[in-house]
PDB file of C-alpha atoms in Angstrom:
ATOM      1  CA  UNK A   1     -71.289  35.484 -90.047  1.00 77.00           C
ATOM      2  CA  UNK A   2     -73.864  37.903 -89.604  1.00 81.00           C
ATOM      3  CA  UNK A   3     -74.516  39.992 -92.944  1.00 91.00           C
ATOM      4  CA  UNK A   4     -76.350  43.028 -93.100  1.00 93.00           C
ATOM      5  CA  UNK A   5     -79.366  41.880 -94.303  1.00 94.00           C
ATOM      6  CA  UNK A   6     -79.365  39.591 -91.236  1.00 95.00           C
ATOM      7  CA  UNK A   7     -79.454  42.854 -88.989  1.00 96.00           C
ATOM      8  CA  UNK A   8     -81.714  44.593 -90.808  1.00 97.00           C
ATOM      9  CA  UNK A   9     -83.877  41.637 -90.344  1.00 97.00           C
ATOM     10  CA  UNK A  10     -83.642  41.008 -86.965  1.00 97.00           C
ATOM     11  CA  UNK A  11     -83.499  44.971 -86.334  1.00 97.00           C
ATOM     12  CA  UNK A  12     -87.381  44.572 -88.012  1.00 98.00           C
ATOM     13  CA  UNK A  13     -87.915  41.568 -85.736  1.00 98.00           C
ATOM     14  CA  UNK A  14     -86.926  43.799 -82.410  1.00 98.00           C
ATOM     15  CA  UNK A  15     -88.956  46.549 -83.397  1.00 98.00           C
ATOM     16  CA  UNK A  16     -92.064  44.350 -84.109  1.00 98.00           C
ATOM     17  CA  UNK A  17     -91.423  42.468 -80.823  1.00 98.00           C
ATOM     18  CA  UNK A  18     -91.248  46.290 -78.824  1.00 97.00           C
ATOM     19  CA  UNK A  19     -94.270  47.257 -80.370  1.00 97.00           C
ATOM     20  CA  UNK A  20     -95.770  44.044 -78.532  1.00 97.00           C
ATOM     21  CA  UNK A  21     -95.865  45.225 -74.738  1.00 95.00           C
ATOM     22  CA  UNK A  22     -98.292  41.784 -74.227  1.00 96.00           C
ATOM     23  CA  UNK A  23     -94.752  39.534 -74.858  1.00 96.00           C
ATOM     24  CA  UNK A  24     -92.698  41.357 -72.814  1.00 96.00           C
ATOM     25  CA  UNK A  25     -93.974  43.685 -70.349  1.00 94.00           C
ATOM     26  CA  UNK A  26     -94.864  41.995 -66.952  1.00 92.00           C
ATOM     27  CA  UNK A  27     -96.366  45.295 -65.521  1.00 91.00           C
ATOM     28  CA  UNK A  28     -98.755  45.274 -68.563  1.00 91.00           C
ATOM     29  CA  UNK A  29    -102.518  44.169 -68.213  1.00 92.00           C
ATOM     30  CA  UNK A  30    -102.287  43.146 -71.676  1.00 94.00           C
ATOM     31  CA  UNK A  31     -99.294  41.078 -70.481  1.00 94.00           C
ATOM     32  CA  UNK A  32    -102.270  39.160 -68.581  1.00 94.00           C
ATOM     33  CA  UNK A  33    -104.209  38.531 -71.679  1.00 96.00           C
ATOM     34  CA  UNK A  34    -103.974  34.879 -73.009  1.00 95.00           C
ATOM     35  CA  UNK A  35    -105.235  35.478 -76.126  1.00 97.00           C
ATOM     36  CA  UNK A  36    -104.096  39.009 -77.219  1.00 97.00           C
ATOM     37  CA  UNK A  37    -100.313  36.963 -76.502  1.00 97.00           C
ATOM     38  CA  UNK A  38    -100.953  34.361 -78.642  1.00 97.00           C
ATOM     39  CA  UNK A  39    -102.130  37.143 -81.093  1.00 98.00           C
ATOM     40  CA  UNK A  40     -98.907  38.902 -80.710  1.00 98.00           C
ATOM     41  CA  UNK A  41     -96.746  35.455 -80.900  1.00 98.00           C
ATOM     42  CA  UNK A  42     -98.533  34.858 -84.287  1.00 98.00           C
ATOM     43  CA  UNK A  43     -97.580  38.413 -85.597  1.00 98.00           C
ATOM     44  CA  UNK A  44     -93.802  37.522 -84.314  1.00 98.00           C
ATOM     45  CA  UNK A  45     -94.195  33.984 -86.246  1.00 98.00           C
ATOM     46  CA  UNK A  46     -95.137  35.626 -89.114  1.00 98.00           C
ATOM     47  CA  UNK A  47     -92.066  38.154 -89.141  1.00 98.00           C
ATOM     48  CA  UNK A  48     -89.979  35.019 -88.128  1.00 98.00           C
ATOM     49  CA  UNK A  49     -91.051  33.196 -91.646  1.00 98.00           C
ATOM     50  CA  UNK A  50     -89.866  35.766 -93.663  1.00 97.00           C
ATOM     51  CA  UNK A  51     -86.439  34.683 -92.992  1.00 96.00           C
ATOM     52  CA  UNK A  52     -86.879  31.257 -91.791  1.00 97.00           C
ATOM     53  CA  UNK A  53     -89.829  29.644 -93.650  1.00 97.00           C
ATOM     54  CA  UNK A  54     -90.563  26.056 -91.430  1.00 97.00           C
ATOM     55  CA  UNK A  55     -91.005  28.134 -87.977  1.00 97.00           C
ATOM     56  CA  UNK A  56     -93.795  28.139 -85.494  1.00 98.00           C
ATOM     57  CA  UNK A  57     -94.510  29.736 -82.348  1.00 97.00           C
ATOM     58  CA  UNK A  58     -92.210  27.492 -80.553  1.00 97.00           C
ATOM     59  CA  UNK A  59     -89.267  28.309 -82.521  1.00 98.00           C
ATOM     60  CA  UNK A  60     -90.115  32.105 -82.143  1.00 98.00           C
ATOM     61  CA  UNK A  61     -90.006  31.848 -77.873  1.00 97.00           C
ATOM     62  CA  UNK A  62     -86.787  30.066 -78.235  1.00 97.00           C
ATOM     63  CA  UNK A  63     -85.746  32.995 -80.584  1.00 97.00           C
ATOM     64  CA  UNK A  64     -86.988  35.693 -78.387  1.00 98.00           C
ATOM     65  CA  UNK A  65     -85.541  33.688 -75.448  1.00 97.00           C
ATOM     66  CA  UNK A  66     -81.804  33.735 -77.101  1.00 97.00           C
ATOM     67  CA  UNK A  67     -82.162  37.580 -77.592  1.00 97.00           C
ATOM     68  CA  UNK A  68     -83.329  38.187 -74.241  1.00 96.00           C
ATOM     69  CA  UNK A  69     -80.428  35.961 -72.493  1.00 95.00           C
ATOM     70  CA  UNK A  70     -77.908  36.986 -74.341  1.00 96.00           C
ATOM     71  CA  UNK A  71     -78.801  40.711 -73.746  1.00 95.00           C
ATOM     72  CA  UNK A  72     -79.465  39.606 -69.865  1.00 95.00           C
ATOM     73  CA  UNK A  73     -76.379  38.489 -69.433  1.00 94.00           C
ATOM     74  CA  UNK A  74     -74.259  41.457 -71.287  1.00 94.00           C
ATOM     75  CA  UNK A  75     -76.466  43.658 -69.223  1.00 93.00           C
ATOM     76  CA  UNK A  76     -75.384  41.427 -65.997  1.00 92.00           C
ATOM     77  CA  UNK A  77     -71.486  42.244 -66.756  1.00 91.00           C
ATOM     78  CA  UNK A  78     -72.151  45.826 -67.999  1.00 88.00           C
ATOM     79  CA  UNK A  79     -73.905  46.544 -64.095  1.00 87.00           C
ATOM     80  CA  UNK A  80     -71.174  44.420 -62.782  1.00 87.00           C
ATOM     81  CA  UNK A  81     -68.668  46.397 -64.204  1.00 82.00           C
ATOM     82  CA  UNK A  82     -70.125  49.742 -62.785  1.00 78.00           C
ATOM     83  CA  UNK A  83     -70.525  48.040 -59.576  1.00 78.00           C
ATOM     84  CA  UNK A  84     -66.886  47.209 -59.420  1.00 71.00           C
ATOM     85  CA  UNK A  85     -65.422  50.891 -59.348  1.00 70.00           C
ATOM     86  CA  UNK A  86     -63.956  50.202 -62.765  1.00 61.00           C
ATOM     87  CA  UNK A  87     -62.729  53.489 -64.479  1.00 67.00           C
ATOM     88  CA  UNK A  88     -64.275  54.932 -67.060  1.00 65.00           C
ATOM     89  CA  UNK A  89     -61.913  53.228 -69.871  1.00 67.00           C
ATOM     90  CA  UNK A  90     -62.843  49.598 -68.278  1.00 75.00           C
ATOM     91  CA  UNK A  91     -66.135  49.661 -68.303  1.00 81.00           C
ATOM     92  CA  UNK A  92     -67.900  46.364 -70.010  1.00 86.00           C
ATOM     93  CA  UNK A  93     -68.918  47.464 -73.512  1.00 89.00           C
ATOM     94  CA  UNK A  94     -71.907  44.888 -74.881  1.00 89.00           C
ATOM     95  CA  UNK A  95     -70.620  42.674 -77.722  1.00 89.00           C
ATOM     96  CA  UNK A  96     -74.150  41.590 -78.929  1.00 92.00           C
ATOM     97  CA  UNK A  97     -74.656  44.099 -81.872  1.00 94.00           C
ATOM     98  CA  UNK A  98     -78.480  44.309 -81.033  1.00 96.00           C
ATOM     99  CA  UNK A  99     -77.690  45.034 -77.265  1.00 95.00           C
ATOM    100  CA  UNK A 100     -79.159  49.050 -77.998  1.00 95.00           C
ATOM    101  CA  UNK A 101     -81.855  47.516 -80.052  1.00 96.00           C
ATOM    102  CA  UNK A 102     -83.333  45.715 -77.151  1.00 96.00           C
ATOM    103  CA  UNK A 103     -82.489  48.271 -74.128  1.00 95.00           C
ATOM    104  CA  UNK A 104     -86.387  49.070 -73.723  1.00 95.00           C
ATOM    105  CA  UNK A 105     -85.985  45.284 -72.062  1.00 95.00           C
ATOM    106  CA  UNK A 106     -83.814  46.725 -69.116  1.00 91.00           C
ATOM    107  CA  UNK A 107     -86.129  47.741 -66.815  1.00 87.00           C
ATOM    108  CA  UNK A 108     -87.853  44.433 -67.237  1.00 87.00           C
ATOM    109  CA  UNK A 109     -84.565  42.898 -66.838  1.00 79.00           C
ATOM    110  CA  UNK A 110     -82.750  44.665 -63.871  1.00 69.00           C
ATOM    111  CA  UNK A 111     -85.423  43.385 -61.858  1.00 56.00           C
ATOM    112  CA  UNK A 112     -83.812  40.162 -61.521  1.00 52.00           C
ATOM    113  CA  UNK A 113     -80.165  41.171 -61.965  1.00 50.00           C
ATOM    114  CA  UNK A 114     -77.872  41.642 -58.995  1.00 50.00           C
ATOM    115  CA  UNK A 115     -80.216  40.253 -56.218  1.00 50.00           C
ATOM    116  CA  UNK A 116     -81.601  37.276 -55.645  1.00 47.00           C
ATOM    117  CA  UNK A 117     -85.139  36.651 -54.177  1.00 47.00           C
ATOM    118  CA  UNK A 118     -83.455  35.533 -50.936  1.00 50.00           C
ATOM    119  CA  UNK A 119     -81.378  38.192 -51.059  1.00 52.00           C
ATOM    120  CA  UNK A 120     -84.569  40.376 -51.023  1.00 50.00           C
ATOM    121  CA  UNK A 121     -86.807  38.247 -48.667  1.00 53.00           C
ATOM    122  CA  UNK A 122     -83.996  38.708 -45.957  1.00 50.00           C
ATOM    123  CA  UNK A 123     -83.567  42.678 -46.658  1.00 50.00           C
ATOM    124  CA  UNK A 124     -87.734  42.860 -45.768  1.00 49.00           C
ATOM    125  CA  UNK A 125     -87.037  40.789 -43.329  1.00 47.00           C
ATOM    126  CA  UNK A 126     -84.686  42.811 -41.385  1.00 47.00           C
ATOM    127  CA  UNK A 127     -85.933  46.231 -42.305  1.00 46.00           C
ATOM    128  CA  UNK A 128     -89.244  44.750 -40.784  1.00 45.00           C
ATOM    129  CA  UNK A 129     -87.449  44.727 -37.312  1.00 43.00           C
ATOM    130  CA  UNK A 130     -85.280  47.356 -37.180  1.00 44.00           C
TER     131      UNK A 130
END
């Protein structure tokens, strides 16, 4: 069970992580930087110890990498769910209680939702002949 102190924890651990543009944003030069990242990964590892003391930068990708999936794929039904024609009252509504916390990730995100790179190879493809 998740107890508030949990989310106020992990709501600090978001916020940190969105201040970070170099761990997250693809678009970003600074996303490019090697050593800025591992900067910024230290910074995460050191929010990370306040609530678990024995982890390490490993433990904070897998952590990141659980947020981000789990908001991916909540994301993934929510577009779904628009896609589908479903009335107002069905829409998907995100069950992941951080799911607002990390919406400056959708842009990064929709990118690979809803179309595979086949899918987009063949549209170029055909818009290149016709």
């Amino acid at each position: 069970m998740v107890t508030t102190k949990d989310i106020e924890f992990w709501r600090e651990f978001i916020n940190l992580y969105r201040e970070l543009p170099a761990v997250w944003k693809i678009k970003s030069d600074d996303y490019k930087n090697r050593d800025l990242k591992s900067q910024c990964y230290v910074k995460l590892t050191d929010k990370l110890k306040e609530h678990q003391p024995t982890a390490d930068i490993n433990c904070t990708k897998r952590k990141i990498n659980t947020l981000r999936s789990n908001f991916r794929r909540e994301l993934k039904k929510q577009i779904n769910s628009r896609k589908s024609g479903a009335g107002a009252d069905d829409m998907y509504e995100p069950t992941v209680w951080y799911f607002n916390d990390l919406e400056f990730l959708r842009d990064q995100e929709c990118q690979d939702i809803g179309r595979s790179s086949i899918e987009e190879d063949m549209t170029n493809f055909v818009s290149f002949f016709y």
